[in-house]
Short mmCIF file of C-alpha atoms in Angstrom, two decimals:
data_model
loop_
_atom_site.label_atom_id
_atom_site.label_comp_id
_atom_site.label_asym_id
_atom_site.label_seq_id
_atom_site.Cartn_x
_atom_site.Cartn_y
_atom_site.Cartn_z
CA MET A 1 9.80 27.04 33.55
CA ALA A 2 13.26 25.86 32.56
CA THR A 3 15.30 28.29 30.49
CA ASN A 4 18.25 25.97 29.92
CA PHE A 5 16.38 22.83 28.89
CA ILE A 6 18.57 20.61 26.67
CA PHE A 7 16.66 18.85 23.91
CA ASP A 8 19.14 16.08 23.12
CA ARG A 9 16.89 14.35 20.59
CA PHE A 10 19.69 12.56 18.74
CA SER A 11 21.44 10.89 21.65
CA ALA A 12 21.46 7.10 21.43
CA ALA A 13 18.90 6.81 24.23
CA SER A 14 16.52 9.39 22.75
CA THR A 15 16.81 7.96 19.24
CA GLU A 16 15.70 4.59 20.56
CA ASP A 17 12.96 6.04 22.80
CA PRO A 18 12.37 9.81 22.78
CA TYR A 19 9.30 9.75 25.02
CA GLY A 20 11.11 10.29 28.31
CA LEU A 21 12.67 13.40 26.78
CA TYR A 22 9.26 14.53 25.49
CA ALA A 23 7.70 14.07 28.94
CA GLN A 24 10.48 16.14 30.49
CA ALA A 25 9.86 18.85 27.88
CA ARG A 26 6.12 18.98 28.68
CA GLU A 27 6.87 19.39 32.38
CA GLU A 28 9.90 21.69 32.35
CA ALA A 29 9.79 23.64 29.09
CA PRO A 30 6.54 23.16 27.15
CA VAL A 31 7.41 26.08 24.84
CA TRP A 32 11.10 26.84 24.47
CA PHE A 33 13.80 27.81 21.99
CA ALA A 34 16.02 24.88 21.04
CA GLU A 35 19.20 26.73 20.09
CA ALA A 36 20.86 23.66 18.57
CA TYR A 37 18.12 23.48 15.93
CA GLY A 38 17.19 27.15 15.68
CA VAL A 39 13.50 26.43 16.32
CA TRP A 40 10.90 26.92 19.04
CA ILE A 41 9.53 23.57 20.18
CA VAL A 42 5.95 23.18 21.42
CA SER A 43 5.15 19.97 23.32
CA ARG A 44 1.82 20.17 25.20
CA TYR A 45 -1.37 18.97 23.54
CA ALA A 46 -3.39 22.17 24.02
CA ASP A 47 -0.57 24.35 22.68
CA VAL A 48 0.17 22.11 19.70
CA ARG A 49 -3.50 21.98 18.76
CA ARG A 50 -3.79 25.75 19.06
CA VAL A 51 -0.90 26.25 16.64
CA LEU A 52 -2.35 23.80 14.12
CA LEU A 53 -5.77 25.49 14.20
CA ASP A 54 -4.42 29.03 13.80
CA PRO A 55 -3.03 29.41 10.25
CA ASP A 56 -3.38 33.20 10.46
CA ARG A 57 -0.69 33.48 13.13
CA PHE A 58 1.28 30.31 12.35
CA SER A 59 2.24 30.05 8.70
CA SER A 60 2.95 26.71 7.01
CA ALA A 61 5.23 28.28 4.41
CA PHE A 62 8.63 26.61 4.43
CA GLU A 63 10.78 25.00 1.73
CA ILE A 64 10.54 21.22 1.86
CA ARG A 65 13.56 20.68 -0.40
CA THR A 66 15.91 23.17 1.26
CA PRO A 67 18.08 22.27 4.28
CA HIS A 68 17.59 24.29 7.43
CA ARG A 69 21.32 25.07 7.39
CA PRO A 70 22.62 24.42 3.85
CA GLY A 71 26.30 23.64 3.42
CA PRO A 72 28.61 25.15 0.77
CA GLY A 73 27.36 24.60 -2.77
CA VAL A 74 24.07 22.98 -1.78
CA LEU A 75 21.84 25.86 -2.88
CA ASP A 76 23.72 26.08 -6.21
CA ILE A 77 23.01 22.40 -6.86
CA LEU A 78 19.33 22.79 -5.98
CA ALA A 79 19.11 25.81 -8.31
CA THR A 80 19.87 23.52 -11.27
CA GLY A 81 16.57 21.74 -10.66
CA HIS A 82 12.99 22.97 -10.76
CA ARG A 83 11.99 25.97 -8.69
CA GLU A 84 10.28 24.93 -5.47
CA VAL A 85 6.85 26.46 -5.04
CA PRO A 86 4.38 25.94 -2.19
CA ALA A 87 1.90 23.15 -2.82
CA LEU A 88 -0.66 22.16 -0.20
CA LEU A 89 1.56 20.96 2.67
CA ASN A 90 3.58 24.18 2.85
CA GLU A 91 0.95 26.57 1.52
CA ASP A 92 -1.06 29.23 3.37
CA PRO A 93 -4.59 30.52 2.69
CA PRO A 94 -6.01 31.65 0.35
CA ALA A 95 -3.69 29.78 -2.06
CA HIS A 96 -3.98 26.64 0.05
CA ARG A 97 -7.76 26.54 -0.37
CA ARG A 98 -7.43 26.63 -4.17
CA THR A 99 -4.88 23.77 -4.22
CA ARG A 100 -6.83 21.65 -1.76
CA ASP A 101 -10.08 22.13 -3.68
CA LEU A 102 -8.38 21.02 -6.90
CA VAL A 103 -6.64 18.02 -5.29
CA ALA A 104 -9.78 16.96 -3.40
CA GLN A 105 -11.61 16.52 -6.71
CA THR A 106 -9.10 13.90 -7.80
CA PHE A 107 -7.92 12.31 -4.54
CA GLY A 108 -11.07 11.64 -2.58
CA PRO A 109 -12.70 8.70 -0.74
CA ARG A 110 -14.03 7.21 -3.99
CA ARG A 111 -10.55 6.81 -5.47
CA ILE A 112 -9.19 5.30 -2.25
CA GLU A 113 -12.14 2.91 -2.02
CA ALA A 114 -11.50 1.79 -5.60
CA LEU A 115 -7.84 1.19 -4.70
CA GLU A 116 -8.58 -1.11 -1.72
CA PRO A 117 -8.69 -4.40 -3.70
CA ARG A 118 -5.35 -3.53 -5.27
CA VAL A 119 -3.86 -2.83 -1.82
CA THR A 120 -4.90 -6.35 -0.77
CA GLU A 121 -3.36 -7.80 -3.94
CA ILE A 122 -0.05 -6.03 -3.33
CA VAL A 123 0.10 -7.23 0.29
CA THR A 124 -0.61 -10.77 -0.90
CA GLU A 125 2.13 -10.57 -3.54
CA LEU A 126 4.65 -9.34 -0.98
CA LEU A 127 3.71 -12.08 1.49
CA ASP A 128 3.98 -14.72 -1.26
CA ARG A 129 7.64 -13.73 -1.59
CA LEU A 130 8.23 -13.45 2.16
CA GLU A 131 6.40 -16.47 3.60
CA PRO A 132 8.44 -19.45 2.30
CA GLY A 133 11.65 -18.31 3.98
CA GLN A 134 10.36 -18.81 7.56
CA LYS A 135 12.31 -15.72 8.54
CA GLY A 136 12.76 -12.27 7.06
CA ASP A 137 12.77 -8.52 7.53
CA LEU A 138 9.23 -7.17 7.90
CA VAL A 139 10.38 -3.66 6.96
CA THR A 140 12.15 -4.45 3.68
CA GLY A 141 9.76 -7.31 2.90
CA LEU A 142 6.45 -5.60 3.63
CA ALA A 143 6.24 -2.26 5.46
CA ALA A 144 8.51 -0.31 3.08
CA PRO A 145 7.56 -1.70 -0.35
CA LEU A 146 3.79 -1.79 0.23
CA PRO A 147 3.05 1.94 0.46
CA LEU A 148 5.56 2.74 -2.28
CA LEU A 149 3.94 0.27 -4.69
CA VAL A 150 0.51 1.64 -3.74
CA ILE A 151 1.57 5.25 -4.34
CA CYS A 152 3.06 4.22 -7.71
CA GLU A 153 -0.25 2.57 -8.59
CA LEU A 154 -2.18 5.64 -7.46
CA ILE A 155 -0.09 8.28 -9.25
CA GLY A 156 0.58 6.14 -12.30
CA LEU A 157 4.34 5.60 -11.98
CA PRO A 158 5.93 2.28 -13.04
CA ALA A 159 6.22 -0.24 -10.21
CA ASP A 160 9.74 -1.04 -11.44
CA ASP A 161 10.73 2.52 -10.49
CA ALA A 162 9.81 1.94 -6.82
CA PRO A 163 13.43 1.28 -5.70
CA ARG A 164 14.57 4.54 -7.30
CA LEU A 165 11.73 6.45 -5.68
CA ARG A 166 12.60 4.98 -2.28
CA ALA A 167 16.24 5.98 -2.71
CA TRP A 168 15.22 9.52 -3.67
CA THR A 169 12.92 9.91 -0.67
CA GLN A 170 15.69 8.70 1.62
CA GLU A 171 18.04 11.27 0.09
CA LEU A 172 15.42 13.99 0.53
CA ALA A 173 15.10 13.02 4.20
CA ALA A 174 18.88 13.26 4.57
CA LEU A 175 18.93 16.64 2.82
CA THR A 176 16.54 18.14 5.37
CA SER A 177 17.87 16.38 8.46
CA PHE A 178 19.73 18.15 11.23
CA GLY A 179 23.38 17.29 11.73
CA VAL A 180 24.07 16.12 8.16
CA GLY A 181 27.53 17.09 6.89
CA PRO A 182 28.09 19.29 3.79
CA GLU A 183 29.34 16.47 1.56
CA ARG A 184 26.29 14.33 2.39
CA GLN A 185 24.04 17.35 1.83
CA ARG A 186 25.52 17.93 -1.63
CA ALA A 187 24.98 14.29 -2.64
CA ALA A 188 21.40 14.49 -1.40
CA ALA A 189 20.87 17.76 -3.29
CA HIS A 190 21.94 16.08 -6.54
CA ALA A 191 19.47 13.26 -5.83
CA SER A 192 16.71 15.78 -5.16
CA VAL A 193 17.31 17.38 -8.56
CA ASP A 194 17.20 13.94 -10.21
CA PHE A 195 13.88 13.27 -8.48
CA GLU A 196 12.45 16.58 -9.75
CA ARG A 197 13.54 15.84 -13.32
CA TYR A 198 12.00 12.37 -13.18
CA LEU A 199 8.66 13.82 -12.10
CA ALA A 200 8.85 16.62 -14.69
CA ALA A 201 9.30 13.97 -17.40
CA ALA A 202 6.27 12.06 -16.09
CA ILE A 203 4.18 15.25 -16.20
CA THR A 204 5.28 15.97 -19.78
CA ASP A 205 4.36 12.41 -20.74
CA ARG A 206 0.86 12.70 -19.24
CA ARG A 207 0.19 16.04 -20.88
CA ALA A 208 0.88 14.35 -24.21
CA ALA A 209 -0.92 11.08 -23.43
CA PRO A 210 -3.29 11.13 -20.41
CA ARG A 211 -4.07 7.86 -18.62
CA ASP A 212 -6.46 6.66 -15.95
CA ASP A 213 -4.33 7.71 -12.98
CA LEU A 214 -4.03 10.46 -10.39
CA LEU A 215 -1.29 12.34 -12.24
CA SER A 216 -3.43 12.70 -15.37
CA ASP A 217 -6.36 13.83 -13.24
CA LEU A 218 -4.25 16.41 -11.40
CA ILE A 219 -3.13 17.84 -14.74
CA ALA A 220 -6.67 17.91 -16.14
CA VAL A 221 -8.63 19.04 -13.07
CA ARG A 222 -10.46 22.35 -13.42
CA ALA A 223 -12.80 24.28 -11.14
CA ASP A 224 -14.80 27.45 -11.63
CA GLY A 225 -12.58 30.47 -11.13
CA LEU A 226 -9.50 28.41 -10.16
CA ALA A 227 -6.33 28.30 -12.23
CA PRO A 228 -5.12 24.77 -13.05
CA LEU A 229 -2.04 23.39 -11.33
CA THR A 230 1.25 24.45 -12.93
CA ASP A 231 4.18 22.11 -13.58
CA PRO A 232 6.22 23.48 -10.61
CA GLU A 233 3.16 23.02 -8.38
CA LEU A 234 2.66 19.48 -9.67
CA ILE A 235 6.31 18.60 -9.00
CA SER A 236 6.11 19.94 -5.43
CA LEU A 237 2.79 18.18 -4.87
CA LEU A 238 4.03 14.85 -6.24
CA ILE A 239 7.17 14.96 -4.09
CA SER A 240 4.97 15.47 -1.03
CA LEU A 241 2.64 12.64 -2.08
CA VAL A 242 5.47 10.19 -2.76
CA PHE A 243 7.42 11.09 0.36
CA ALA A 244 4.49 11.26 2.78
CA GLY A 245 2.59 8.41 1.15
CA HIS A 246 5.58 6.13 1.43
CA GLU A 247 7.67 7.11 4.45
CA THR A 248 4.79 7.82 6.82
CA THR A 249 2.84 4.65 6.06
CA ALA A 250 5.92 2.43 6.14
CA ASN A 251 6.73 3.77 9.60
CA LEU A 252 3.13 3.30 10.74
CA ILE A 253 3.08 -0.36 9.65
CA GLY A 254 6.51 -1.10 11.11
CA THR A 255 5.69 0.55 14.44
CA ALA A 256 2.32 -1.21 14.69
CA LEU A 257 4.08 -4.56 14.20
CA VAL A 258 6.64 -3.72 16.89
CA LEU A 259 3.86 -2.89 19.35
CA LEU A 260 1.85 -5.97 18.44
CA LEU A 261 4.64 -8.54 18.35
CA ARG A 262 5.86 -7.39 21.74
CA ARG A 263 2.41 -8.40 22.98
CA PRO A 264 1.83 -12.01 21.82
CA GLU A 265 -1.56 -12.13 23.52
CA LEU A 266 -2.75 -9.20 21.41
CA TRP A 267 -1.36 -10.80 18.25
CA GLU A 268 -3.43 -13.88 19.13
CA GLU A 269 -6.51 -11.80 19.88
CA ILE A 270 -6.43 -10.16 16.46
CA GLY A 271 -6.87 -13.61 14.90
CA ALA A 272 -10.21 -14.00 16.64
CA ASP A 273 -11.30 -10.35 16.27
CA PRO A 274 -10.14 -8.74 13.00
CA ASP A 275 -12.06 -5.55 13.86
CA LEU A 276 -9.51 -5.01 16.62
CA VAL A 277 -6.95 -4.08 13.95
CA THR A 278 -8.64 -0.71 13.40
CA ALA A 279 -8.21 0.11 17.09
CA VAL A 280 -4.59 -1.09 17.00
CA VAL A 281 -3.77 1.19 14.07
CA GLU A 282 -5.36 4.20 15.76
CA GLU A 283 -3.60 3.59 19.06
CA THR A 284 -0.29 3.13 17.22
CA LEU A 285 -0.77 6.56 15.65
CA ARG A 286 -1.25 8.04 19.11
CA MET A 287 1.38 6.02 20.93
CA ASP A 288 4.30 6.38 18.51
CA ALA A 289 3.42 8.78 15.68
CA PRO A 290 5.20 8.10 12.36
CA VAL A 291 5.41 11.87 11.83
CA GLN A 292 6.70 13.23 15.12
CA GLY A 293 5.88 16.85 14.38
CA MET A 294 5.67 19.61 11.80
CA PHE A 295 7.09 23.08 11.20
CA ARG A 296 5.28 26.40 11.33
CA ARG A 297 6.44 30.04 11.32
CA ALA A 298 5.13 32.69 13.69
CA VAL A 299 3.60 35.50 11.62
CA THR A 300 3.46 37.90 14.59
CA ASP A 301 4.64 37.83 18.20
CA VAL A 302 2.51 35.11 19.78
CA GLU A 303 2.04 34.25 23.46
CA LEU A 304 1.85 30.49 23.91
CA GLY A 305 2.02 28.54 27.14
CA GLY A 306 3.18 31.62 29.02
CA THR A 307 6.02 32.28 26.59
CA THR A 308 6.23 34.80 23.75
CA ILE A 309 7.38 33.41 20.40
CA PRO A 310 8.77 36.29 18.29
CA ALA A 311 7.48 37.11 14.82
CA GLY A 312 9.34 35.28 12.07
CA ALA A 313 10.52 32.46 14.36
CA GLN A 314 10.34 28.89 13.15
CA VAL A 315 8.18 26.66 15.34
CA PHE A 316 8.19 22.87 15.58
CA VAL A 317 4.96 21.42 16.98
CA LEU A 318 5.73 18.06 18.52
CA PHE A 319 2.77 15.78 17.72
CA ALA A 320 4.37 12.81 19.45
CA ALA A 321 4.76 14.66 22.76
CA ALA A 322 1.22 16.03 22.57
CA ASN A 323 -0.18 12.55 21.94
CA ARG A 324 1.19 11.39 25.30
CA ASP A 325 0.07 14.43 27.27
CA PRO A 326 -1.59 13.10 30.46
CA ALA A 327 -3.86 16.15 30.41
CA GLU A 328 -5.57 14.59 27.37
CA PHE A 329 -4.98 10.84 27.54
CA ALA A 330 -5.26 8.68 30.66
CA GLU A 331 -2.18 6.50 31.22
CA PRO A 332 -0.68 7.84 27.98
CA ASP A 333 2.38 5.58 28.03
CA GLU A 334 0.20 2.46 27.99
CA PHE A 335 -0.66 0.82 24.66
CA ARG A 336 -4.42 0.38 24.94
CA PRO A 337 -6.23 -0.28 21.64
CA GLY A 338 -9.87 0.75 21.95
CA ARG A 339 -9.25 3.56 24.44
CA ASP A 340 -11.95 6.23 24.56
CA ARG A 341 -11.73 9.11 22.08
CA VAL A 342 -8.36 8.06 20.67
CA GLU A 343 -9.29 10.00 17.52
CA ARG A 344 -8.17 13.14 19.39
CA HIS A 345 -4.58 12.25 18.58
CA LEU A 346 -2.65 14.64 16.34
CA ALA A 347 -0.65 12.14 14.28
CA PHE A 348 -2.19 13.42 11.03
CA GLY A 349 -2.24 17.06 12.13
CA ARG A 350 -5.36 19.18 12.53
CA GLY A 351 -7.15 21.99 10.78
CA ILE A 352 -6.68 22.96 7.14
CA HIS A 353 -3.52 20.89 6.80
CA PHE A 354 -4.99 17.62 8.09
CA CYS A 355 -3.33 14.85 6.07
CA LEU A 356 -5.22 14.08 2.84
CA GLY A 357 -3.69 10.60 2.79
CA ALA A 358 -4.87 9.59 6.26
CA VAL A 359 -7.59 7.26 4.97
CA LEU A 360 -5.18 5.53 2.58
CA ALA A 361 -2.51 5.10 5.28
CA ARG A 362 -5.04 3.50 7.62
CA THR A 363 -6.30 1.24 4.81
CA GLU A 364 -2.79 0.00 3.99
CA ALA A 365 -1.86 -0.58 7.64
CA ARG A 366 -5.04 -2.59 8.32
CA ALA A 367 -4.55 -4.73 5.20
CA ALA A 368 -0.91 -5.44 6.04
CA ILE A 369 -1.62 -6.47 9.63
CA LEU A 370 -4.73 -8.55 8.85
CA LEU A 371 -3.14 -10.55 6.04
CA LEU A 372 0.13 -10.98 7.94
CA ARG A 373 -1.77 -12.36 10.94
CA GLU A 374 -3.78 -14.67 8.68
CA ARG A 375 -0.78 -15.98 6.79
CA LEU A 376 1.79 -16.09 9.63
CA PRO A 377 -0.06 -16.66 12.92
CA GLY A 378 3.13 -17.80 14.66
CA LEU A 379 5.04 -14.65 13.73
CA ARG A 380 7.49 -13.33 16.32
CA LEU A 381 10.48 -11.00 16.47
CA GLU A 382 13.95 -12.52 16.59
CA GLU A 383 14.94 -13.23 20.16
CA GLY A 384 16.91 -10.40 21.77
CA PHE A 385 16.23 -7.99 18.89
CA ARG A 386 16.44 -4.26 19.70
CA VAL A 387 14.58 -2.03 17.27
CA PRO A 388 16.90 0.40 15.41
CA TYR A 389 15.63 3.87 14.50
CA VAL A 390 17.19 6.40 12.13
CA PRO A 391 17.87 9.71 13.95
CA HIS A 392 15.37 12.18 12.48
CA LEU A 393 13.44 15.03 14.03
CA LEU A 394 10.29 14.56 11.92
CA HIS A 395 10.05 10.86 11.10
CA ARG A 396 10.14 7.78 13.29
CA GLY A 397 9.87 4.10 12.48
CA PRO A 398 11.94 0.91 12.67
CA SER A 399 14.63 0.70 10.00
CA THR A 400 14.64 -3.10 10.16
CA LEU A 401 12.43 -5.72 11.79
CA PRO A 402 13.82 -9.29 11.57
CA ALA A 403 11.18 -11.89 12.42
CA VAL A 404 10.71 -15.65 12.34
CA TRP A 405 7.63 -17.81 11.84
CA ASP A 406 6.62 -21.44 11.72
#
């Protein structure tokens, strides 16, 4: 096993396509300490799955709104906002069980099913604006605004606030990215505090005047023996919902369109077989996961893949590398919608922290692709276009996607 493996994730080549690097990691250093990031990286499917299914030895507790290496003044700025508390995504049992039980009562399949017609309406509205131009950016015109407008509808936030919410989530991503300078961190920290205050005001408003929306339900939900969600918990939870519900789904839609439009025959086939879209979405999640991985912390010394991870160490489980592990998926670098047992992919995690929004993300992606294919059958990427990606350890998706149509 390599002891000097260099995980150069943010080189130009790896930003554009990290999967060669991931394959090298699986072969040479499946579990190793990446000194540049201060984390242990786990890349093989069996090891990643083991970490996700073992919350007793791998804690999910980490601060979502705190940089891994904060620059001067950043923590002071963040301290002027609302105290960050664990809420679902970064919460361990038994507290996690209480939060998930409360959230599950308000954000279940019935609510998502009721939202489906509205998802279709929003896609249609976006395409009404996009279609007449005969060319446009599929990220800014569809993939990015769709999930943000849906999450606004779901939570009960004004649709007119969607641009502000998008800007705040981008700042939060910058705040927690590796390699961001101190000045940029401080600006992002100020934006994070603004985001918290906006959500706190929305919570205060709903406490005074409840509505028919998820935020009101989260405030009102009660269960036998369980304390209701506090305002700090609600703020942390809403930030996770807005960020994950927007960024992850936008990247899923954009990546699915890249994979489809590079295969004109498959784009044609979808027109004759709409059910194929479900398989396309699932294979996209496996092939190029919108969330590339997630953090955990070793509670005790843990032996994994022949290597001992010390207690207290931060661990990054690399979903995207695991999803192309040839030990689990035949010809893993081939895009093959309808492959057997594709549901084994880890794009939404596993275990107690499996993504609550997975059903909604799939619903939005299917609606976007189906209606886009119906409305713009001659859709194609601009000739010679190379997909740009923002360098980020956790998130991956095209930042722009210029296309033309007849």
